[in-house]
mmCIF file of C-alpha atoms and ligand atoms in Angstrom:
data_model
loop_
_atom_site.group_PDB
_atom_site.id
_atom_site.type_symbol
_atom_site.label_atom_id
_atom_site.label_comp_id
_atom_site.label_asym_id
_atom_site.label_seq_id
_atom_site.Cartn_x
_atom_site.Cartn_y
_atom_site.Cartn_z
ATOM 1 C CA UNK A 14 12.779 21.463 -2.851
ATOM 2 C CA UNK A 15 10.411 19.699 -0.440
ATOM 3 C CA UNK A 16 7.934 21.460 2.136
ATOM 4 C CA UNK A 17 8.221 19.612 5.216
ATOM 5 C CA UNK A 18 6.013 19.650 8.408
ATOM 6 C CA UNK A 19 7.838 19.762 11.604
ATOM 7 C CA UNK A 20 6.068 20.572 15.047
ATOM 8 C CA UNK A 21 3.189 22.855 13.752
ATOM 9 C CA UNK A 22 5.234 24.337 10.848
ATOM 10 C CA UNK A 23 5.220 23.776 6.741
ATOM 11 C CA UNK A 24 9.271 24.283 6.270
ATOM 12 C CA UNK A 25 11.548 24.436 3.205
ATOM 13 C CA UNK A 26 13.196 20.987 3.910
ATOM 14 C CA UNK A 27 16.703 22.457 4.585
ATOM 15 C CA UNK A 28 15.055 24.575 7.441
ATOM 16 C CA UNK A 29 14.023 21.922 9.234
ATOM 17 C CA UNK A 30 16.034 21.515 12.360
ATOM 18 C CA UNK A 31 15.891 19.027 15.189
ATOM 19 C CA UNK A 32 17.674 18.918 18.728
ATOM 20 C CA UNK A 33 20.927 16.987 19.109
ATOM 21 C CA UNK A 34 19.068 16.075 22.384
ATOM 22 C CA UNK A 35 15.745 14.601 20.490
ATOM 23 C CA UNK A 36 14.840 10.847 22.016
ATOM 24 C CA UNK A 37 14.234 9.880 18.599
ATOM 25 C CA UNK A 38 17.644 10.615 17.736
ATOM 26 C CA UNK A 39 19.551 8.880 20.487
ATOM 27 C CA UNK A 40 17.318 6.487 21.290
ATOM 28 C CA UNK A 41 15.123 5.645 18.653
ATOM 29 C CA UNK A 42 12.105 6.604 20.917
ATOM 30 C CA UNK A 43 9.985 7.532 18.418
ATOM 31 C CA UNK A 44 7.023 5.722 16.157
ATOM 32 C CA UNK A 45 6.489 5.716 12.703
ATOM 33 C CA UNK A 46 3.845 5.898 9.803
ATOM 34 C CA UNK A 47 3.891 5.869 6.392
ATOM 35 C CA UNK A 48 0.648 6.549 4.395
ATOM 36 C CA UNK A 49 0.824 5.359 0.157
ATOM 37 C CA UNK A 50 -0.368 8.421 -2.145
ATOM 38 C CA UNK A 51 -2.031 7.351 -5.468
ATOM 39 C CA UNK A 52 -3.844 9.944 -8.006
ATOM 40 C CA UNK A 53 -2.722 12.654 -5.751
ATOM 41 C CA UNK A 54 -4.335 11.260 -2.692
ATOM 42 C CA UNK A 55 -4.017 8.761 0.658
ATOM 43 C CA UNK A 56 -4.954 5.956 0.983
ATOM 44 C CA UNK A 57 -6.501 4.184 4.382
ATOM 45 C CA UNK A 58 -5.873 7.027 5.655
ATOM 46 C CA UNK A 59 -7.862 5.886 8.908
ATOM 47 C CA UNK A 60 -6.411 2.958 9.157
ATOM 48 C CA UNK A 61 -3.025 4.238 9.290
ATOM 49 C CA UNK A 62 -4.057 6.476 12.283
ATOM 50 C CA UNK A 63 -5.874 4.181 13.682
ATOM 51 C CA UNK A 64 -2.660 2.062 14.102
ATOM 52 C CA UNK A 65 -0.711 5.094 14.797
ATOM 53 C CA UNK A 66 -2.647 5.853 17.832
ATOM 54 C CA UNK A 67 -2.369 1.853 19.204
ATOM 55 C CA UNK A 68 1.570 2.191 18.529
ATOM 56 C CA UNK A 69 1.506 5.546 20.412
ATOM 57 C CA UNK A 70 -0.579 3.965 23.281
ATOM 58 C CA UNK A 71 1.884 1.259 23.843
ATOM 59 C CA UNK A 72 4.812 3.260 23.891
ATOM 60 C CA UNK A 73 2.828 5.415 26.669
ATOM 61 C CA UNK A 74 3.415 8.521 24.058
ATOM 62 C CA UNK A 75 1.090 11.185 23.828
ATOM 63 C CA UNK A 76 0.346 12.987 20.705
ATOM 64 C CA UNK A 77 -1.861 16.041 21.349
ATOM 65 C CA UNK A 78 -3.747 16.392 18.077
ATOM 66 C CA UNK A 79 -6.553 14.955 16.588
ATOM 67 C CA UNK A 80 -7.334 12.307 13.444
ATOM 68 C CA UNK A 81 -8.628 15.269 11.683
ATOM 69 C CA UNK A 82 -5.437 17.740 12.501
ATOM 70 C CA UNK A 83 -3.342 14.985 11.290
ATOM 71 C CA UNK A 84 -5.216 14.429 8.071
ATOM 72 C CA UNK A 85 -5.109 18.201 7.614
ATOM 73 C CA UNK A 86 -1.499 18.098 7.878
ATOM 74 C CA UNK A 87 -1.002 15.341 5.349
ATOM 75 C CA UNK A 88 -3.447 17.119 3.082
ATOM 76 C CA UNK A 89 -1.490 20.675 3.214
ATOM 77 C CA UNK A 90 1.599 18.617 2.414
ATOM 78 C CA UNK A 91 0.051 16.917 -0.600
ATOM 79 C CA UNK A 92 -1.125 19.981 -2.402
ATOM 80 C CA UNK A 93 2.120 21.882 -0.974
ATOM 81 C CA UNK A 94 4.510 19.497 -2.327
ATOM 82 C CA UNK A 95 2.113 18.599 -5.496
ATOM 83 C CA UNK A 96 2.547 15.106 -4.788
ATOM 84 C CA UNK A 97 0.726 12.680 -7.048
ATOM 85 C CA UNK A 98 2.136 9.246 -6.125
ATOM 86 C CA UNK A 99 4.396 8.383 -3.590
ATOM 87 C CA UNK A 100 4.433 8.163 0.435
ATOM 88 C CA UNK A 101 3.931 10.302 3.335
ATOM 89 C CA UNK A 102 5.970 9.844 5.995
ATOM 90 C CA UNK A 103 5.226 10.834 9.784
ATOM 91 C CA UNK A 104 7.330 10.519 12.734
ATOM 92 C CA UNK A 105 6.637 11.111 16.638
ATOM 93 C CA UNK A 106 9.205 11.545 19.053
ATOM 94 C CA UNK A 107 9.303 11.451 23.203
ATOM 95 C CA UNK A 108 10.467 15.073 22.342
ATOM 96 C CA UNK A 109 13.685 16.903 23.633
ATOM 97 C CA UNK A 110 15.382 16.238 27.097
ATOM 98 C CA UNK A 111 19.332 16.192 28.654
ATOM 99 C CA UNK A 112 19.883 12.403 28.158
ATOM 100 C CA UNK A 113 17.975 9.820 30.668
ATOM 101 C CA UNK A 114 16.812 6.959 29.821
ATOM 102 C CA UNK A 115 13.710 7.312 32.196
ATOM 103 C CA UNK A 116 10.981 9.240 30.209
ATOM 104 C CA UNK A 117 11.461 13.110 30.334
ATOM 105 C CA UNK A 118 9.738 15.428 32.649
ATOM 106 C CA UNK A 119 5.366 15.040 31.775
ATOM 107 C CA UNK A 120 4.234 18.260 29.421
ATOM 108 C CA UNK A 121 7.531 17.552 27.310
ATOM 109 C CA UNK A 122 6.162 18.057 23.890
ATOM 110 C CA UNK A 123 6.721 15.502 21.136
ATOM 111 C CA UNK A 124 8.711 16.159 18.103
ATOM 112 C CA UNK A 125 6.140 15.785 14.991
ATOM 113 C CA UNK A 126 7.771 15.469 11.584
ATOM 114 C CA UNK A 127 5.871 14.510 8.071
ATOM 115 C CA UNK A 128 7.320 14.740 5.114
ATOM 116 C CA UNK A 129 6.548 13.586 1.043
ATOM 117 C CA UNK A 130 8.234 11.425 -0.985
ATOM 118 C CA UNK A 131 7.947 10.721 -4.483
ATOM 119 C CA UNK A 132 7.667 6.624 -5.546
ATOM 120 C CA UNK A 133 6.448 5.530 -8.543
ATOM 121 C CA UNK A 134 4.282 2.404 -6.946
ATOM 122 C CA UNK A 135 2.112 1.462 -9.922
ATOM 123 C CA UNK A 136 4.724 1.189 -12.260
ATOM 124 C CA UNK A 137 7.544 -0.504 -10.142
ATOM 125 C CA UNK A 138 9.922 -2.310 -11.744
ATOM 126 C CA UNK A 139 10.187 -4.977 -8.966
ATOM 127 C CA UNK A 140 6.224 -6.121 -9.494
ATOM 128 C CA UNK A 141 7.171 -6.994 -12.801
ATOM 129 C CA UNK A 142 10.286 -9.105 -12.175
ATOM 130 C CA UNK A 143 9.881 -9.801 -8.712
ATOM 131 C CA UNK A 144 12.233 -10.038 -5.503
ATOM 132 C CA UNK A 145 14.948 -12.252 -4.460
ATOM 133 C CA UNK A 146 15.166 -12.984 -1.244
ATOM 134 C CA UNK A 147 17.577 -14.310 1.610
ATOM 135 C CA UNK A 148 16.366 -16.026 5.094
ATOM 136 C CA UNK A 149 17.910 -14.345 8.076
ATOM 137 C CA UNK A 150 17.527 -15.048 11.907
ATOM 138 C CA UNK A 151 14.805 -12.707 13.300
ATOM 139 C CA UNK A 152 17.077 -10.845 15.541
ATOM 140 C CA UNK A 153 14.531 -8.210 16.378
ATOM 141 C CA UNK A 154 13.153 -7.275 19.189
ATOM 142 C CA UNK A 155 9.994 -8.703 21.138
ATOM 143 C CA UNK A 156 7.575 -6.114 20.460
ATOM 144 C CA UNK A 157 7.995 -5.962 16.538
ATOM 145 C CA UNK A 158 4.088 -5.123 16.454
ATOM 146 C CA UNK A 159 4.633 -1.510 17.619
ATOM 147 C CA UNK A 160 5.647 0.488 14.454
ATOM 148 C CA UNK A 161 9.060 2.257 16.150
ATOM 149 C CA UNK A 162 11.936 3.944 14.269
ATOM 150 C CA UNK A 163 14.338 1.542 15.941
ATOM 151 C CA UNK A 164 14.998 -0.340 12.635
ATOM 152 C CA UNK A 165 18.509 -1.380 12.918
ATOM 153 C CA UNK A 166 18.557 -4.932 12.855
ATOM 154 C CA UNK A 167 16.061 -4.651 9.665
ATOM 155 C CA UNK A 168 18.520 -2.129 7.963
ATOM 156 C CA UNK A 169 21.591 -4.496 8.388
ATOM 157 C CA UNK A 170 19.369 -7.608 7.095
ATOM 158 C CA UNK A 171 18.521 -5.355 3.927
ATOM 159 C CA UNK A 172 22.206 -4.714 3.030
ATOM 160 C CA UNK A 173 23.138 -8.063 3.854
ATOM 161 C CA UNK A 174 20.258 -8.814 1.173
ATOM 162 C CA UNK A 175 21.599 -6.374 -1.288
ATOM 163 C CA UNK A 176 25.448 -7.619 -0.555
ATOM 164 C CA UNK A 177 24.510 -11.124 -1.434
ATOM 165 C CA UNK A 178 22.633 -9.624 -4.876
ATOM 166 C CA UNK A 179 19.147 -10.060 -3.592
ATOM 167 C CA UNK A 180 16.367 -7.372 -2.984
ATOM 168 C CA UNK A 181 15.266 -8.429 0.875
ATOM 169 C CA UNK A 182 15.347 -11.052 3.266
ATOM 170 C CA UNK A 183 12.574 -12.953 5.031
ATOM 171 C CA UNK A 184 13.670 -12.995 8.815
ATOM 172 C CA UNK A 185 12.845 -16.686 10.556
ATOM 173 C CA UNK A 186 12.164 -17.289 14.527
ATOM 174 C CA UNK A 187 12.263 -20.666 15.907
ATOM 175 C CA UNK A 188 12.168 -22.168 12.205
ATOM 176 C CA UNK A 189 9.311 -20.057 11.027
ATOM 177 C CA UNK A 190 9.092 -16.747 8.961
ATOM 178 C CA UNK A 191 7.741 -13.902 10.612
ATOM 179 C CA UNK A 192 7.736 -11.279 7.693
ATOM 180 C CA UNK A 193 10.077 -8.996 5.450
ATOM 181 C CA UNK A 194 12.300 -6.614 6.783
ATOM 182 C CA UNK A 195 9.559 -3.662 5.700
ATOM 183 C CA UNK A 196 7.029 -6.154 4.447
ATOM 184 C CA UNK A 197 4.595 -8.951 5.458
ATOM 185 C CA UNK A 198 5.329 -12.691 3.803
ATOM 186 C CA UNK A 199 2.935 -15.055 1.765
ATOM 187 C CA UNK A 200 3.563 -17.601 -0.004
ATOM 188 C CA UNK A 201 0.559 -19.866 -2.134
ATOM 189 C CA UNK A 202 0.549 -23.610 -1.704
ATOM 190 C CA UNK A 203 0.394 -26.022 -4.565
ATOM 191 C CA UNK A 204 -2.833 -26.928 -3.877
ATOM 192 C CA UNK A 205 -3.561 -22.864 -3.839
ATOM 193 C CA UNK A 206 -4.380 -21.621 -0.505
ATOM 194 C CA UNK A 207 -2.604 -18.143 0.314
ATOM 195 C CA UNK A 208 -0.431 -18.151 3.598
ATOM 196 C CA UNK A 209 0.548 -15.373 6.030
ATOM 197 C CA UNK A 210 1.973 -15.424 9.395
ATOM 198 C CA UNK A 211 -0.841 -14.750 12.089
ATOM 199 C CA UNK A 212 -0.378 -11.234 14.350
ATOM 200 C CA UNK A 213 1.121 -11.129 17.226
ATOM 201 C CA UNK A 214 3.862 -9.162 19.073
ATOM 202 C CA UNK A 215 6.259 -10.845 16.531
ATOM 203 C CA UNK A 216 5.387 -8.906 13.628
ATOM 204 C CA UNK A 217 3.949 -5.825 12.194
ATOM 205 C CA UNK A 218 -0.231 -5.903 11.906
ATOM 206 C CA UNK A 219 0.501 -4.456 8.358
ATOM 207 C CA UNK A 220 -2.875 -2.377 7.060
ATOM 208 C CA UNK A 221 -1.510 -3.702 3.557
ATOM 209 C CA UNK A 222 -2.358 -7.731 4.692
ATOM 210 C CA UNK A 223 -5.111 -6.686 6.378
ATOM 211 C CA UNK A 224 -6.607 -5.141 3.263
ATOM 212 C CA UNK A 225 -5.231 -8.365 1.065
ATOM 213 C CA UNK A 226 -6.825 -11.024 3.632
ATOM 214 C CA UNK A 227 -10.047 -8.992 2.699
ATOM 215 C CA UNK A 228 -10.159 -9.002 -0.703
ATOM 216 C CA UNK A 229 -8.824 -12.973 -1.242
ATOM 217 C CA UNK A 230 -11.637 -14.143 0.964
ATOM 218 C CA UNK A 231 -13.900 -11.860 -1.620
ATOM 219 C CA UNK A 232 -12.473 -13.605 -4.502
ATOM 220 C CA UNK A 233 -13.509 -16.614 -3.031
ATOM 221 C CA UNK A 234 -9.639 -17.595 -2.327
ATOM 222 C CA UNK A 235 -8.515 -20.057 0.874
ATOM 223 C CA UNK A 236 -6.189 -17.426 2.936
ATOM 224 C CA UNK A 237 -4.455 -19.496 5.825
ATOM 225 C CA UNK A 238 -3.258 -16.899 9.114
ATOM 226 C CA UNK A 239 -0.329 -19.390 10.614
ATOM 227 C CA UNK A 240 3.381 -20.140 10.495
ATOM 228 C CA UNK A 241 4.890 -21.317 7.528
ATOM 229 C CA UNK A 242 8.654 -22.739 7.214
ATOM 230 C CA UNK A 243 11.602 -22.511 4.554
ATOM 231 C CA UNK A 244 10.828 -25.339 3.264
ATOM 232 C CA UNK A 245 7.464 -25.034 2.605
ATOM 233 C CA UNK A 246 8.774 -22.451 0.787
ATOM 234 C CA UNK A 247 10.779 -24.383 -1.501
ATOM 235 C CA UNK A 248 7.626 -26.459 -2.212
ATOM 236 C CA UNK A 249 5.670 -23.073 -2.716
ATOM 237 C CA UNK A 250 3.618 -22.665 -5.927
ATOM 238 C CA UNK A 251 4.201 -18.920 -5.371
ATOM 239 C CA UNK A 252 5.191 -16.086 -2.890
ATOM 240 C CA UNK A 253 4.976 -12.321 -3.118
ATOM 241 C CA UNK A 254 4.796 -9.495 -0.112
ATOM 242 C CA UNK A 255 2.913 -7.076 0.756
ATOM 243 C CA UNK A 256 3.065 -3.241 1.689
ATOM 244 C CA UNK A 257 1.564 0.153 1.326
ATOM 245 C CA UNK A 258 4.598 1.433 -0.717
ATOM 246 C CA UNK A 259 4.749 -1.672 -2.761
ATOM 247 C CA UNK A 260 1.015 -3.103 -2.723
ATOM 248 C CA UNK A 261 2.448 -6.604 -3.583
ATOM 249 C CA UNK A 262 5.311 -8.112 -5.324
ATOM 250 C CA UNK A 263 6.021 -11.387 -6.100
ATOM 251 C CA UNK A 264 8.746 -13.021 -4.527
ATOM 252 C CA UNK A 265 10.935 -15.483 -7.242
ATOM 253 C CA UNK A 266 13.445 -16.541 -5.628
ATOM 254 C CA UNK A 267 14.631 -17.638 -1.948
ATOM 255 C CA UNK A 268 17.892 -18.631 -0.596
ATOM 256 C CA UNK A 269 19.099 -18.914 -4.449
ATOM 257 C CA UNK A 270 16.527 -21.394 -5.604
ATOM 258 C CA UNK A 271 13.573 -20.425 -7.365
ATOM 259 C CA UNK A 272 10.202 -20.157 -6.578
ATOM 260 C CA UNK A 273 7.595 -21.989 -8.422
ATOM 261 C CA UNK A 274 9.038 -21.759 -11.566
ATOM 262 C CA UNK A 275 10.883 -19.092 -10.846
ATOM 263 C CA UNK A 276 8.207 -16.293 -12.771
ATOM 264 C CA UNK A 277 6.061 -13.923 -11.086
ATOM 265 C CA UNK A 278 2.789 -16.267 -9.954
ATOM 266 C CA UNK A 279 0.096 -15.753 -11.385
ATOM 267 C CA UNK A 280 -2.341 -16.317 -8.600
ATOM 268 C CA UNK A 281 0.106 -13.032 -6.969
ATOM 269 C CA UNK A 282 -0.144 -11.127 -10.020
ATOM 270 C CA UNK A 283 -3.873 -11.434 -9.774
ATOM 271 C CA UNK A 284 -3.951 -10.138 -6.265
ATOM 272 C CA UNK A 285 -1.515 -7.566 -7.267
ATOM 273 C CA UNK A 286 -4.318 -6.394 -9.561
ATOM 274 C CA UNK A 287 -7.033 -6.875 -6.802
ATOM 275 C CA UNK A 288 -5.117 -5.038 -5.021
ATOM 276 C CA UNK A 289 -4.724 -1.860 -7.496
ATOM 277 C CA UNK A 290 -8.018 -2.018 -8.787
ATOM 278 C CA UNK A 291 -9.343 -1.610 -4.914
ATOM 279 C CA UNK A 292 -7.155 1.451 -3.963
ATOM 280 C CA UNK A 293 -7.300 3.099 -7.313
ATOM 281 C CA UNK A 294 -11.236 2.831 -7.048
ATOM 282 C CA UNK A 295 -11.143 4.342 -3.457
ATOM 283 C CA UNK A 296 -8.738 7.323 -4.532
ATOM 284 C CA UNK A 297 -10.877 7.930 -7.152
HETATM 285 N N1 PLP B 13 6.350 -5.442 8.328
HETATM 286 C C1 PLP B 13 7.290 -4.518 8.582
HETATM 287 C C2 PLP B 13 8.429 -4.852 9.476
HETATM 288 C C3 PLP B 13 7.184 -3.225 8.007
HETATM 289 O O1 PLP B 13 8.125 -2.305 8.267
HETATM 290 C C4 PLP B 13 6.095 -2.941 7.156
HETATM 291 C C5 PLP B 13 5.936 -1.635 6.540
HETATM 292 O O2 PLP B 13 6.737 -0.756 6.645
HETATM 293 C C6 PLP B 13 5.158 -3.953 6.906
HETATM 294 C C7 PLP B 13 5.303 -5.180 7.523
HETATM 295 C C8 PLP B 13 3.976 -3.701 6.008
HETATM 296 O O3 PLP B 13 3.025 -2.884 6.641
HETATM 297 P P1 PLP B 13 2.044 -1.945 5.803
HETATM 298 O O4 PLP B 13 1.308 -2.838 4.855
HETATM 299 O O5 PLP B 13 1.171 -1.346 6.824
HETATM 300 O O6 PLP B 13 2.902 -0.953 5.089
#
C-alpha cells in the first residue's frame, strides 16, 4: 500500500480523507502537477514548481510553503514509497468551505495532496508502436494554460478516443490543433522541420516541449512554434507528442489514415532518444 501526503501528513493511502465540502471536489478549484520519476528520482523538478507557482498565481491561490518544503515532500514520498520510475502527483485545493461560489473566507487553508505512482515510462509499449489518434473540437475552456483539475471535457475526448479504438485525440480550434488531451502536438514536415503550436492561453506551456524545443535546436533541427491544420497532417512526414509521463511518442495514425507511412518516424524516434538520453543523464 501507498504512503500518501495530505496537508502536512505521510498517510497509509486508505487513511487519507478529504471533506465532502473540499472546492476541489465540487468545483474543480484546484491545480495540478505531475513531476516524471526516473532511476528513483525527479526530474525538472524546478521547472515543475516553477509552473506550479504561475498556475497558483493566476488562480489567486495561495500555497504557504516553499520550493524547498515541496521538494522535501516529494523526496520523503520517493524513498517512502520506494519509487523508482513513475510520477508524482500533487494537487492544491481553495481548501474546505459550506458551498459558495465566491472564494471562501481569507486564512482558509488549502488542501495539499501528493501522491506516487508507478509507470513504466522507458519501456512503454506505446513508444514502440505509437498512438492513434482522433481530431475533436477543442471544447475547453479559455484559460487551458493554467494547469487545473477541471479536466472534463479532456476525459470525455479520451474515451471517445478509446471508443472509436484509438489511444487519444488531438483537439482543433478554429481549424487548427491546439494539443493532446494530456499532451502537446508535433508533427515533422516533409521537408523536415518539427512543428508545435505556439503558447498561449489556448494550451498548456508543457515543461516536456519546452525541454524538446531545446534540444532540436541543439541538434541543429528547424523547430517551427505556430498553428498547424489536419491536413497538414495528412501530408506530415511524421508526428509524435510529448509529455513528462510519456517523454514522446510517435503518433501513426490520425482520423484512420496513416501517418507517413504509417511506422514510428524516425526523425521522432531520434528525439525520443534525445530526449531519454538528456533526463537519464540529469537523474544520474
Ligand atoms: N497539454 C495538456 C493538456 C496536458 O495535460 C499535459 C500534461 O499533463 C501536457 C500538455 C504536457 O505537459 P508536460 O510536458 O508538462 O507534462
Amino acid at each position: 500500500m501507498r504512503t500518501v501526503y495530505l496537508n502536512g501528513e505521510f498517510i497509509a493511502e486508505n487513511e487519507a480523507k478529504i471533506s465532502v465540502f473540499d472546492r476541489g471536489f465540487t468545483f474543480a478549484d484546484a491545480i495540478y502537477e505531475v513531476t516524471a520519476v526516473l532511476q528513483g528520482k525527479l526530474l525538472d523538478f524546478d521547472l515543475h514548481v516553477a509552473r506550479l507557482r504561475r498556475s497558483l498565481g493566476e488562480m489567486a491561490l495561495a500555497l504557504p510553503l516553499s520550493d524547498d518544503e515541496l521538494l522535501a515532500i516529494h523526496q520523503t514520498l520517493l524513498s517512502r514509497n520506494a519509487l523508482q520510475e513513475g510520477l508524482v502527483y500533487l494537487q492544491v485545493s481553495r481548501g474546505v468551505e459550506d458551498r459558495n461560489f465566491a472564494f471562501p473566507a481569507e486564512g482558509t487553508p488549502p488542501t495539499l495532496v501528493l501522491y506516487t505512482q508507478a509507470k513504466n515510462i522507458i519501456a512503454s509499449p506505446l513508444a514502440q508502436q505509437g498512438m492513434k489518434i482522433i481530431s475533436l473540437p477543442d471544447l475547453r475552456w479559455g484559460r487551458c494554460d493554467i494547469k487545473t483539475t477541471q479536466l472534463l471535457y479532456a476525459c470525455l475526448a479520451k474515451e471517445q478516443a478509446r471508443q472509436r479504438g484509438a489511444d487519444d485525440a488531438w483537439l482543433v480550434k478554429e481549424g487548427l490543433i491546439t494539443e493532446g488531451t494530456s499532451n502537446n502536438a508535433f508533427i515533422v514536415t516533409a521537408d523536415g522541420a518539427v512543428v508545435t503550436r505556439e503558447l498561449s492561453r489556448l494550451l498548456l506551456p508543457g515543461i516536456t516541449r519546452s525541454t524538446l524545443i531545446t534540444l532540436i535546436h541543439q541538434q541543429g533541427l528547424r523547430i517551427e512554434e505556430r498553428g498547424f491544420t489536419l491536413d497538414e497532417v495528412k501530408h506530415a512526414a511524421e508526428a509524435f507528442i510529448s509529455s513528462s509521463t510519456s517523454f514522446v511518442y510517435p503518433v501513426v495514425n490520425v482520423d484512420g489514415q496513416p501517418v507517413g507511412d504509417g511506422q514510428p518516424g524516425q526523425l521522432t524516434q531520434r528525439i525520443r532518444q534525445f530526449y531519454i538520453d538528456r533526463a537519464l543523464a540529469v537523474t544520474a
